Coordinates of N, CA and C in Angstrom, one line a residue:
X1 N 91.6 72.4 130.0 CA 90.6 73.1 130.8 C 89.8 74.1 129.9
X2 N 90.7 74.6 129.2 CA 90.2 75.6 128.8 C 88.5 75.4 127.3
X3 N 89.4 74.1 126.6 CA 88.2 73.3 125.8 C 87.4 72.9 126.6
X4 N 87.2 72.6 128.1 CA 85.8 71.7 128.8 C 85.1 73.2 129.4
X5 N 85.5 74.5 129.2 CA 85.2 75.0 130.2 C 84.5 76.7 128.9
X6 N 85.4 76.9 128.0 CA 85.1 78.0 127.7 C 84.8 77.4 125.7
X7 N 84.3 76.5 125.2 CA 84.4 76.0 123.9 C 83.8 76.7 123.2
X8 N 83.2 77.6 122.9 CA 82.6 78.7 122.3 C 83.3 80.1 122.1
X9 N 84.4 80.4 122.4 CA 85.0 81.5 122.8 C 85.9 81.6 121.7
X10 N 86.2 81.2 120.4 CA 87.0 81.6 119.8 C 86.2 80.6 118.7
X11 N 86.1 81.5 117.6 CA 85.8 81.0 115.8 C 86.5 80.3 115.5
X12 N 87.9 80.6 115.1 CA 89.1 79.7 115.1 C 90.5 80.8 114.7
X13 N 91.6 80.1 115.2 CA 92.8 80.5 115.4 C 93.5 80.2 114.5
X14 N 94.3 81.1 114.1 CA 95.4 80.9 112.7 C 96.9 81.3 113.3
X15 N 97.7 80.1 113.4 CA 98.9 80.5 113.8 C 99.7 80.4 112.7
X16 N 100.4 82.0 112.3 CA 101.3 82.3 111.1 C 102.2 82.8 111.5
X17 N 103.6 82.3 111.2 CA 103.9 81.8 109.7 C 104.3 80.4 110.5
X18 N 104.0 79.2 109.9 CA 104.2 78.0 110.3 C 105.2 77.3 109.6
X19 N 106.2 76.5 110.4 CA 107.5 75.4 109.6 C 107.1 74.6 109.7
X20 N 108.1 73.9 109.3 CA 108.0 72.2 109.5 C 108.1 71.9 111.0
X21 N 109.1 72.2 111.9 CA 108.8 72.2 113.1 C 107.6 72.2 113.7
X22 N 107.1 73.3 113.5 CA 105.7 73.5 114.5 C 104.3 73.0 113.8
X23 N 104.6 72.6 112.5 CA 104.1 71.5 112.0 C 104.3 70.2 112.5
X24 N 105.3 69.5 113.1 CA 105.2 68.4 113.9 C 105.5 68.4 115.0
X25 N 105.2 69.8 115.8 CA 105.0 69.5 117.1 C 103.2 69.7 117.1
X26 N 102.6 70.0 116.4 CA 101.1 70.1 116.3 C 100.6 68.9 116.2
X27 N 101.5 68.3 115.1 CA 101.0 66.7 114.8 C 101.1 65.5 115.9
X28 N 101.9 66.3 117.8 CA 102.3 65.3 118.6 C 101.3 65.7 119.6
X29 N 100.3 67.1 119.3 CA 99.7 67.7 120.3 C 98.4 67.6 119.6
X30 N 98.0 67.6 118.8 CA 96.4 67.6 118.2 C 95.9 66.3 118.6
X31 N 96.1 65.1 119.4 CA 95.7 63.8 119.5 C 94.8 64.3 121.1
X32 N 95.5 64.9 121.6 CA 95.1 65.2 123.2 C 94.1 66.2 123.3
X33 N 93.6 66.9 122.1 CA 92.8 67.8 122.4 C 91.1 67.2 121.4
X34 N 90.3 67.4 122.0 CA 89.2 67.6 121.3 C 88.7 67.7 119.8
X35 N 87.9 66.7 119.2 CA 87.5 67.1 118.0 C 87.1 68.3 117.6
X36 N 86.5 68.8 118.0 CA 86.2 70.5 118.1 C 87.0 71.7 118.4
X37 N 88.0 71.3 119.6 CA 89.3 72.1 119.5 C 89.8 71.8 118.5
X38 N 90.3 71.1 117.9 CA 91.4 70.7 117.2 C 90.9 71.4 115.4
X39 N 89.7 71.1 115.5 CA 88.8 72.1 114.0 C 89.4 73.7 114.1
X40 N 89.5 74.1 115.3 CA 89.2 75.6 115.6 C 90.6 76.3 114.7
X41 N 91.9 75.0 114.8 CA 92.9 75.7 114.6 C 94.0 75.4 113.6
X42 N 94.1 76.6 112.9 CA 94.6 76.7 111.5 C 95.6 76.9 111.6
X43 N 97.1 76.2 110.5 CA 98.5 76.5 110.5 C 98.4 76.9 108.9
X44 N 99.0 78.3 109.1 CA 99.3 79.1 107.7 C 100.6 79.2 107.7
X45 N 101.2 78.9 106.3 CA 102.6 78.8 106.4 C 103.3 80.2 105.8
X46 N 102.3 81.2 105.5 CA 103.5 82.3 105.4 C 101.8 83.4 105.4
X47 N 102.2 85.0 106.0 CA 101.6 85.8 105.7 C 100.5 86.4 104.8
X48 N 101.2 86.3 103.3 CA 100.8 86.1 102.6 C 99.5 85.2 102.1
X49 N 99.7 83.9 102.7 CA 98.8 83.0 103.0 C 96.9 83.3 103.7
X50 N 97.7 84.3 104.8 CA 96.5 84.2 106.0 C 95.6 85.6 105.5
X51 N 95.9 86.1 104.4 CA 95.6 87.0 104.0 C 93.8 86.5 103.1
X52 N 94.4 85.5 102.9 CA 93.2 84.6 102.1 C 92.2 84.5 103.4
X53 N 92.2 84.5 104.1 CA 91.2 84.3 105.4 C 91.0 85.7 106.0
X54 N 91.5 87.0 106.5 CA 91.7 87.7 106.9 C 91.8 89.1 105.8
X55 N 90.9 90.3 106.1 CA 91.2 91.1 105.3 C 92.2 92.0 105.8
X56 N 93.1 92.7 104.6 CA 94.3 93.4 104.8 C 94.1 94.3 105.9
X57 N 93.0 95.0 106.3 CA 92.5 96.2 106.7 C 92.6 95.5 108.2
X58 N 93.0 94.4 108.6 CA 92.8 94.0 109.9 C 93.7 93.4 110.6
X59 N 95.0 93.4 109.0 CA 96.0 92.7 109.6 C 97.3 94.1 109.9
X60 N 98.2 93.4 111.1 CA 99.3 94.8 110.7 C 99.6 95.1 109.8
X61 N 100.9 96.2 109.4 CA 101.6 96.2 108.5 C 102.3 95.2 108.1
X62 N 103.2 94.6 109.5 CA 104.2 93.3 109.5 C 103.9 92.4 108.9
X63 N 102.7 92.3 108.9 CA 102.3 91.0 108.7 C 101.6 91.4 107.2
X64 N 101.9 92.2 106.2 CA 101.6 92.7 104.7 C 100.6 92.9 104.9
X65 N 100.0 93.4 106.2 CA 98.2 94.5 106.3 C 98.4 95.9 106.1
X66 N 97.4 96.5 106.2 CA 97.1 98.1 106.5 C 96.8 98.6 106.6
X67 N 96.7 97.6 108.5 CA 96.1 98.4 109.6 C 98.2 99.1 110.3
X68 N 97.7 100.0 110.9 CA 98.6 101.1 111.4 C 98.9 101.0 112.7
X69 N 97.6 100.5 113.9 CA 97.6 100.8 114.8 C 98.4 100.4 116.0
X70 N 99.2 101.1 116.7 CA 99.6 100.4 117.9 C 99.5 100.7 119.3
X71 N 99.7 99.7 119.6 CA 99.4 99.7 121.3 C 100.5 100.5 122.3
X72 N 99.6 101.2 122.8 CA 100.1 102.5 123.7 C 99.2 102.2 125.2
X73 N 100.2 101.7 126.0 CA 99.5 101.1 127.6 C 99.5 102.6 128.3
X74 N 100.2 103.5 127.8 CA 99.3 104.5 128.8 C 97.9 105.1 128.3
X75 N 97.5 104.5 126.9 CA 96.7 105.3 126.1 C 95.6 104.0 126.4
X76 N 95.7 103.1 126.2 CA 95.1 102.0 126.1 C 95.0 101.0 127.3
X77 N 95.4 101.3 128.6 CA 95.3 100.3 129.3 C 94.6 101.3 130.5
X78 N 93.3 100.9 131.1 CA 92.6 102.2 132.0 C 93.3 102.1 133.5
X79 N 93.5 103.2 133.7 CA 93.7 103.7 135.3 C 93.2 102.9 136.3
X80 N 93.5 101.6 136.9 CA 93.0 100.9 138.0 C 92.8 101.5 139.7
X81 N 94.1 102.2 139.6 CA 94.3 102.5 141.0 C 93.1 103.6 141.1

């Protein structure tokens, strides 16, 4: 749904840190999706890796960045009621 409906909405996705596993469960699910979905989305197999795409300043710490910031839902999520 989401490929027929919103395909513009994401540059492309990097899912890290990637095994062998989810390396061949990708290889049983990338047939069902679109040529153009299927471009969007990148398997990096360790941190270190995604760093080549992504600058440090945007990744967490966790993830060998040195960005700082965290999420605080009373600071960051607005007053609805």
């Amino acid at each position: 749904m989401l490929q027929d409906n919103f395909p513009e909405r994401l540059g492309v996705i990097y899912i890290c840190p990637v095994n062998m596993l989810l390396r061949a469960i990708w290889k049983m699910v990338q047939p069902m999706l679109n040529e153009r979905t299927r471009r969007l989305v990148r398997l990096v197999g360790s941190c270190a890796e995604l760093q080549k795409y992504i600058d440090a300043d945007q990744l967490p710490t966790r993830m060998g960045g040195t960005d700082t910031w965290q999420f605080d839902p009373e600071r960051d999520v607005p007053d609805l009621l």
